[in-house]
Short mmCIF file of C-alpha atoms in Angstrom, two decimals:
data_model
loop_
_atom_site.label_atom_id
_atom_site.label_comp_id
_atom_site.label_asym_id
_atom_site.label_seq_id
_atom_site.Cartn_x
_atom_site.Cartn_y
_atom_site.Cartn_z
CA MET H 1 -0.37 0.11 -0.43
CA LYS H 2 1.45 3.73 -0.55
CA ILE H 3 0.34 5.89 1.85
CA LEU H 4 1.31 9.58 2.09
CA TYR H 5 1.25 11.41 5.24
CA VAL H 6 0.63 15.34 5.87
CA ILE H 7 1.10 17.36 8.31
CA THR H 8 1.93 21.16 8.79
CA GLN H 9 5.54 21.36 9.83
CA LEU H 10 8.25 18.66 11.15
CA GLY H 11 9.34 20.76 14.23
CA VAL H 12 10.14 19.41 17.65
CA GLY H 13 6.59 18.35 19.11
CA GLY H 14 4.43 15.79 19.77
CA ALA H 15 2.46 15.18 16.65
CA GLU H 16 5.69 15.22 14.72
CA SER H 17 7.21 12.43 17.16
CA VAL H 18 4.11 10.72 16.44
CA LEU H 19 4.49 10.73 12.73
CA VAL H 20 8.02 9.42 12.74
CA SER H 21 6.38 6.21 14.72
CA MET H 22 3.66 6.05 12.18
CA THR H 23 6.06 5.79 9.41
CA ASP H 24 8.70 3.72 11.03
CA THR H 25 5.57 1.55 11.87
CA MET H 26 4.34 1.23 8.25
CA ILE H 27 7.49 0.98 6.78
CA ALA H 28 8.58 -2.19 8.81
CA LEU H 29 5.51 -3.05 7.66
CA GLY H 30 6.18 -3.43 4.23
CA HIS H 31 4.15 -0.53 2.78
CA ASP H 32 5.65 2.39 0.77
CA VAL H 33 5.45 5.57 2.36
CA GLU H 34 6.08 9.62 1.78
CA VAL H 35 5.65 12.49 4.01
CA VAL H 36 4.73 15.90 2.88
CA SER H 37 5.31 19.00 5.30
CA LEU H 38 3.18 22.41 4.50
CA LEU H 39 6.14 24.46 5.98
CA ASN H 40 10.34 24.07 5.26
CA VAL H 41 10.93 22.85 8.72
CA ASN H 42 12.40 19.11 9.20
CA LYS H 43 13.83 18.58 12.54
CA GLN H 44 12.67 14.98 12.76
CA ASN H 45 14.46 11.97 12.06
CA PHE H 46 12.65 9.53 9.52
CA ASP H 47 13.62 6.14 8.24
CA ASP H 48 15.73 6.55 4.84
CA LYS H 49 13.43 4.29 3.04
CA VAL H 50 10.58 7.63 4.09
CA THR H 51 10.87 10.14 1.57
CA VAL H 52 10.32 13.72 2.55
CA HIS H 53 8.64 17.24 1.05
CA LEU H 54 9.30 20.12 2.20
CA LEU H 55 7.18 22.72 1.13
CA ASP H 56 6.69 26.60 2.14
CA LEU H 57 3.20 27.19 2.29
CA LYS H 58 3.88 30.26 4.21
CA HIS H 59 5.85 32.11 1.60
CA LYS H 60 5.46 30.49 -1.49
CA PRO H 61 1.68 29.39 -1.63
CA VAL H 62 0.96 28.85 -5.17
CA SER H 63 4.10 26.99 -6.34
CA SER H 64 3.82 25.08 -2.97
CA LEU H 65 0.30 24.00 -3.98
CA ILE H 66 1.47 23.08 -7.39
CA LYS H 67 4.40 21.42 -6.08
CA PHE H 68 1.53 19.35 -3.77
CA ARG H 69 -0.60 18.22 -6.78
CA SER H 70 2.69 17.22 -8.22
CA ILE H 71 3.46 14.91 -5.42
CA LEU H 72 0.01 13.29 -5.32
CA SER H 73 0.53 12.84 -9.28
CA GLY H 74 4.04 11.07 -8.67
CA PHE H 75 3.68 9.04 -6.06
CA LYS H 76 -0.59 7.92 -6.67
CA PRO H 77 -0.89 7.27 -2.95
CA ASP H 78 -3.66 4.74 -1.89
CA VAL H 79 -4.11 6.53 0.98
CA VAL H 80 -3.49 10.16 2.05
CA HIS H 81 -3.61 10.47 6.26
CA SER H 82 -2.88 14.64 6.98
CA HIS H 83 -2.29 15.61 10.44
CA CYS H 84 -3.19 18.88 12.48
CA LEU H 85 -5.03 21.72 11.29
CA HIS H 86 -3.97 23.37 8.45
CA ALA H 87 -2.64 20.44 6.88
CA ASN H 88 -5.63 18.76 7.34
CA ILE H 89 -7.32 22.05 5.85
CA VAL H 90 -5.23 22.31 2.87
CA THR H 91 -5.55 18.35 1.83
CA ARG H 92 -8.93 18.62 1.77
CA LEU H 93 -9.07 21.59 -0.53
CA ILE H 94 -6.49 19.79 -2.84
CA ARG H 95 -9.38 17.02 -2.76
CA ILE H 96 -11.48 19.49 -4.96
CA ILE H 97 -8.80 19.74 -8.02
CA TYR H 98 -7.03 16.21 -7.50
CA PRO H 99 -8.81 12.84 -7.19
CA ILE H 100 -7.59 10.70 -3.48
CA LYS H 101 -8.73 7.67 -3.11
CA THR H 102 -8.98 7.66 0.81
CA LEU H 103 -8.47 10.53 2.97
CA ILE H 104 -7.70 10.69 6.17
CA THR H 105 -7.61 13.55 8.45
CA THR H 106 -6.38 13.42 12.26
CA ALA H 107 -6.63 16.30 14.99
CA HIS H 108 -4.21 15.93 17.77
CA ASN H 109 -6.04 17.57 20.56
CA THR H 110 -8.59 19.26 22.41
CA TYR H 111 -8.18 22.87 20.79
CA GLU H 112 -6.85 23.56 17.88
CA GLY H 113 -8.08 27.22 16.66
CA GLN H 114 -11.19 29.15 16.53
CA GLY H 115 -13.15 31.80 14.12
CA LEU H 116 -13.01 31.22 10.83
CA ILE H 117 -10.58 28.29 10.54
CA MET H 118 -12.39 26.05 12.33
CA CYS H 119 -15.57 27.33 10.14
CA ILE H 120 -13.48 26.15 7.07
CA PHE H 121 -12.97 22.88 8.79
CA LYS H 122 -16.33 22.23 9.74
CA TYR H 123 -17.45 23.12 6.58
CA THR H 124 -15.19 20.44 4.48
CA ASN H 125 -15.62 17.66 6.45
CA PHE H 126 -17.88 16.33 3.95
CA LEU H 127 -14.35 15.72 1.81
CA SER H 128 -12.72 13.39 4.04
CA ASN H 129 -13.23 9.80 4.22
CA LYS H 130 -12.92 9.38 7.69
CA ILE H 131 -12.10 11.86 10.70
CA THR H 132 -10.31 10.57 14.08
CA ASN H 133 -8.68 12.44 17.41
CA VAL H 134 -6.31 11.37 19.62
CA SER H 135 -8.44 10.67 22.78
CA THR H 136 -11.78 10.63 24.40
CA ASP H 137 -11.46 14.08 25.73
CA ALA H 138 -10.57 15.48 22.24
CA VAL H 139 -13.28 14.03 20.14
CA GLN H 140 -15.90 15.33 22.94
CA ALA H 141 -14.33 18.50 22.81
CA PHE H 142 -14.82 18.85 18.84
CA VAL H 143 -18.37 17.82 19.45
CA ASN H 144 -19.23 19.97 21.67
CA ASN H 145 -18.12 22.84 19.44
CA LYS H 146 -20.16 21.63 16.95
CA TYR H 147 -17.05 21.05 14.90
CA VAL H 148 -18.26 17.44 13.80
CA LYS H 149 -21.62 15.60 14.28
CA PRO H 150 -20.99 13.08 16.98
CA SER H 151 -20.97 10.13 14.20
CA GLN H 152 -18.50 11.86 12.11
CA MET H 153 -15.11 11.78 14.76
CA ASN H 154 -13.89 8.65 16.00
CA VAL H 155 -11.06 8.25 18.88
CA MET H 156 -7.68 6.34 17.25
CA PHE H 157 -4.67 6.48 19.46
CA ASN H 158 -1.65 7.69 18.28
CA ILE H 159 1.44 4.81 17.25
CA ILE H 160 4.01 5.75 20.02
CA ASP H 161 7.40 3.86 19.97
CA ILE H 162 6.49 2.93 23.84
CA HIS H 163 9.58 0.66 24.16
CA LYS H 164 12.17 3.29 23.49
CA PHE H 165 11.14 4.64 26.50
CA GLU H 166 11.39 1.46 28.78
CA TYR H 167 12.91 2.18 32.30
CA SER H 168 16.60 1.23 32.63
CA LEU H 169 18.45 1.10 36.09
CA ASP H 170 21.31 1.81 34.30
CA ILE H 171 20.44 4.62 32.44
CA ARG H 172 19.05 5.79 35.74
CA ASN H 173 21.99 5.94 37.63
CA GLU H 174 24.10 6.97 34.98
CA TYR H 175 22.04 10.58 34.18
CA ARG H 176 21.80 10.80 37.86
CA SER H 177 25.02 11.09 38.03
CA ILE H 178 25.70 13.32 34.99
CA PHE H 179 23.74 15.81 36.84
CA GLY H 180 24.68 15.47 40.11
CA VAL H 181 21.57 14.37 41.44
CA GLN H 182 21.92 12.28 45.27
CA GLU H 183 20.50 9.39 46.45
CA ASP H 184 18.21 11.39 48.61
CA ASP H 185 17.33 13.51 46.49
CA LEU H 186 13.67 13.33 44.74
CA VAL H 187 13.59 14.53 40.31
CA ILE H 188 10.70 16.09 39.12
CA ILE H 189 10.72 16.76 35.14
CA ALA H 190 8.66 18.15 32.57
CA VAL H 191 8.96 17.96 29.24
CA GLY H 192 7.19 20.01 26.38
CA SER H 193 7.67 23.32 24.16
CA MET H 194 7.62 26.79 25.99
CA LYS H 195 4.14 27.44 24.51
CA ASP H 196 1.05 29.11 26.11
CA SER H 197 -0.91 25.59 25.86
CA LYS H 198 1.63 23.88 28.39
CA ASP H 199 1.16 26.61 31.28
CA TYR H 200 4.70 26.42 32.77
CA PRO H 201 3.44 29.58 35.12
CA ASN H 202 1.52 27.47 36.46
CA LEU H 203 3.98 24.74 37.05
CA LEU H 204 6.26 27.32 38.40
CA LYS H 205 4.09 29.06 40.91
CA ALA H 206 3.46 25.42 42.12
CA ILE H 207 7.35 24.60 42.58
CA HIS H 208 7.27 28.18 44.47
CA LEU H 209 4.89 27.03 46.81
CA LEU H 210 6.38 23.43 46.98
CA ILE H 211 9.20 24.82 48.15
CA GLU H 212 7.81 27.20 50.97
CA LYS H 213 6.33 23.84 52.49
CA GLU H 214 8.71 21.15 51.56
CA VAL H 215 11.78 19.86 53.70
CA LYS H 216 12.75 16.90 51.11
CA LYS H 217 15.06 17.43 48.43
CA PHE H 218 14.23 17.92 45.34
CA LYS H 219 15.40 19.17 41.97
CA VAL H 220 13.16 20.25 39.38
CA PHE H 221 14.33 19.39 35.18
CA ILE H 222 12.35 21.43 32.47
CA VAL H 223 13.04 20.02 28.66
CA GLY H 224 11.72 22.17 25.99
CA ASP H 225 11.94 25.39 24.10
CA GLY H 226 9.83 27.91 22.09
CA PRO H 227 8.78 31.41 21.60
CA LEU H 228 8.03 31.71 25.82
CA MET H 229 11.26 30.24 26.73
CA ALA H 230 12.91 33.59 28.29
CA GLU H 231 9.40 34.84 29.73
CA THR H 232 9.55 31.26 31.63
CA GLN H 233 13.08 31.82 32.97
CA HIS H 234 12.49 35.66 34.10
CA LEU H 235 9.68 34.32 35.36
CA ALA H 236 11.26 31.61 37.49
CA ALA H 237 14.06 34.58 38.53
CA THR H 238 10.83 36.67 39.74
CA LEU H 239 9.80 33.50 41.84
CA ASN H 240 13.16 33.21 43.31
CA ILE H 241 13.27 29.66 42.87
CA GLU H 242 16.13 29.23 40.07
CA ALA H 243 18.39 26.91 42.54
CA TYR H 244 15.65 24.68 42.05
CA ILE H 245 15.15 24.68 38.88
CA SER H 246 17.47 23.22 35.39
CA PHE H 247 16.01 24.70 32.08
CA LEU H 248 17.40 22.07 29.69
CA GLY H 249 16.34 23.59 26.29
CA ILE H 250 15.76 20.48 23.50
CA ARG H 251 17.27 17.47 24.03
CA ASN H 252 17.48 14.32 21.99
CA ASP H 253 17.75 12.14 25.38
CA VAL H 254 14.35 12.48 26.92
CA ASN H 255 13.91 8.75 27.19
CA SER H 256 17.33 8.86 29.24
CA LEU H 257 16.12 11.84 31.25
CA LEU H 258 12.78 10.61 32.48
CA ASN H 259 14.66 7.60 33.56
CA MET H 260 16.77 9.56 35.93
CA ALA H 261 13.62 11.27 37.38
CA ASP H 262 11.10 10.17 39.89
CA ILE H 263 8.11 12.13 39.27
CA PHE H 264 6.92 13.70 36.41
CA VAL H 265 4.63 16.59 36.20
CA LEU H 266 2.58 18.19 33.51
CA SER H 267 0.60 21.20 34.07
CA SER H 268 -0.85 22.44 30.45
CA LYS H 269 -4.07 24.02 30.17
CA HIS H 270 -5.28 21.42 26.90
CA GLU H 271 -3.99 18.73 25.34
CA GLY H 272 -5.35 15.91 22.60
CA LEU H 273 -3.54 12.90 24.05
CA PRO H 274 -0.75 14.26 25.49
CA THR H 275 2.31 11.72 24.05
CA VAL H 276 4.63 12.60 26.90
CA LEU H 277 2.66 11.11 29.76
CA VAL H 278 2.45 7.51 27.41
CA GLU H 279 6.74 8.18 27.43
CA ALA H 280 6.99 9.15 31.36
CA ALA H 281 4.55 6.11 31.96
CA MET H 282 6.91 3.68 30.47
CA ALA H 283 10.11 5.21 32.16
CA LYS H 284 7.96 4.06 35.47
CA ASN H 285 7.65 8.17 36.64
CA VAL H 286 4.78 8.60 39.11
CA ILE H 287 2.95 10.99 36.97
CA VAL H 288 1.20 14.31 38.32
CA SER H 289 -1.12 16.06 35.98
CA THR H 290 -3.53 18.44 35.03
CA ASP H 291 -7.24 17.58 33.87
CA CYS H 292 -5.83 19.04 30.08
CA GLY H 293 -7.43 16.58 27.41
CA GLY H 294 -6.51 12.77 26.95
CA VAL H 295 -5.29 12.28 30.07
CA ASN H 296 -8.10 9.29 31.08
CA ASP H 297 -7.29 7.56 28.21
CA ILE H 298 -3.70 7.13 29.53
CA LEU H 299 -3.64 7.06 33.40
CA PRO H 300 -5.55 4.27 35.07
CA ASN H 301 -7.47 6.47 37.42
CA PHE H 302 -7.44 10.23 38.03
CA ASP H 303 -5.60 10.29 41.57
CA ASN H 304 -2.57 12.28 40.67
CA VAL H 305 -4.75 14.61 38.32
CA VAL H 306 -5.96 18.41 39.43
CA ASN H 307 -7.80 21.49 37.46
CA ILE H 308 -6.00 23.25 34.92
CA GLN H 309 -4.45 26.27 35.81
CA ASP H 310 -4.83 25.78 39.87
CA SER H 311 -1.64 26.48 40.78
CA MET H 312 -2.24 25.77 44.41
CA ALA H 313 -3.69 22.31 43.66
CA LEU H 314 -0.94 21.09 41.51
CA ALA H 315 1.44 22.36 44.78
CA ARG H 316 -0.67 20.15 46.96
CA LYS H 317 -0.93 16.86 44.45
CA LEU H 318 2.94 17.11 44.11
CA SER H 319 3.75 17.37 47.51
CA GLU H 320 1.29 14.22 48.32
CA VAL H 321 3.28 11.88 46.01
CA MET H 322 6.65 13.62 47.10
CA LYS H 323 5.84 12.07 50.57
CA LEU H 324 5.07 8.40 49.26
CA SER H 325 6.95 5.39 50.51
CA LYS H 326 8.98 3.47 48.06
CA GLU H 327 7.05 0.86 47.94
CA GLU H 328 3.94 3.30 47.26
CA HIS H 329 6.12 5.29 44.46
CA VAL H 330 6.62 1.41 42.86
CA GLN H 331 3.05 0.64 43.72
CA GLN H 332 1.59 3.38 41.43
CA SER H 333 4.31 3.73 38.31
CA GLU H 334 4.18 0.12 37.97
CA ALA H 335 0.43 -0.02 37.83
CA THR H 336 0.46 3.20 35.46
CA TYR H 337 3.28 1.20 33.42
CA LEU H 338 1.52 -1.87 32.39
CA TYR H 339 -1.95 -0.53 31.61
CA VAL H 340 -0.06 1.62 29.03
CA LYS H 341 1.94 -0.63 28.03
CA GLU H 342 -1.07 -2.90 27.29
CA ARG H 343 -3.62 -0.21 26.15
CA LEU H 344 -0.79 1.61 23.81
CA ASP H 345 0.95 -1.67 22.09
CA PRO H 346 1.91 0.27 19.12
CA GLN H 347 0.98 -2.98 17.07
CA LYS H 348 -2.68 -2.94 17.84
CA ILE H 349 -2.58 -0.10 17.03
CA ALA H 350 -1.01 -0.04 13.79
CA LYS H 351 -3.53 -3.26 12.90
CA GLU H 352 -6.34 -0.75 13.69
CA TRP H 353 -5.27 1.84 11.11
CA LEU H 354 -4.62 -0.31 8.76
CA GLU H 355 -8.02 -1.71 9.00
CA ILE H 356 -9.27 1.89 9.11
CA TYR H 357 -6.97 2.89 5.81
CA GLN H 358 -8.22 -0.38 3.62
CA ALA H 359 -12.01 0.07 5.00
#
């Protein structure tokens, strides 16, 4: 089968890394795969067998659309599968002028935009053979906002290379040594782009409250970069919590950093299926999260989930988790690990995607 994946851009992010896992899986299953990015950005590492086409829709819209049509004409895909709002809309509109056998569009969040662009999404739904979103909460949000009818959108989980993030005691010890973490230090980690939806101010305010109450030694590592990096670092300085926090920027060893950690914290306002929680679960972190969307599809219970934009509640929950005994910590992390491993098995999800492609 020939599969063409289309995405808005190939920067550093959850949807982009998920696409790499999806292409790797389909290549391994013997399918021909090509990728189109609407923007001229590629920070992902694809298999050598995957041809990646970079358009420049922002600066050269006309020539980019002509090139897109040419790619379709040359590759002749059996299935076109688009990801994220702008790619979904552009691919649908291309279908008006070029025949596409099967078009699948996948949204990746509870919130992808508002106003005119979501109206365009809504009124072009008829151009897709199948519309999916990445979590139960995300589908419900689209239905509630009347962007889709209840019968139009289904939940389909991402293909995530969960085994890449498997817990390793050797890696844990190595990285704790590299970063100067003492045996009795608790490591809290957060991973995600420095943008508004991730709500890092919520996390920093919670850490500030935690410092005032806790006597247990802990360190916080924040992995990621983005437009709000300087602003986030400035807030840490204003709150006088710089001594507790290390901003690591973009890293290519997130799996090892997660192995180093004890507690993973997600402070987002909204997510689709927060892939990073899956990665943290596989690294056997105890997870504390806001109720930002998709969490109920990953965690076996809501014991460590708090309301969004509530720093006091986030601080209280972190404090509770930090006080767990070693046995309680292992019990919680192991339960989440086993739940995720069974629920998000990549081979099982790949089979489900192929059933959709072949329908």
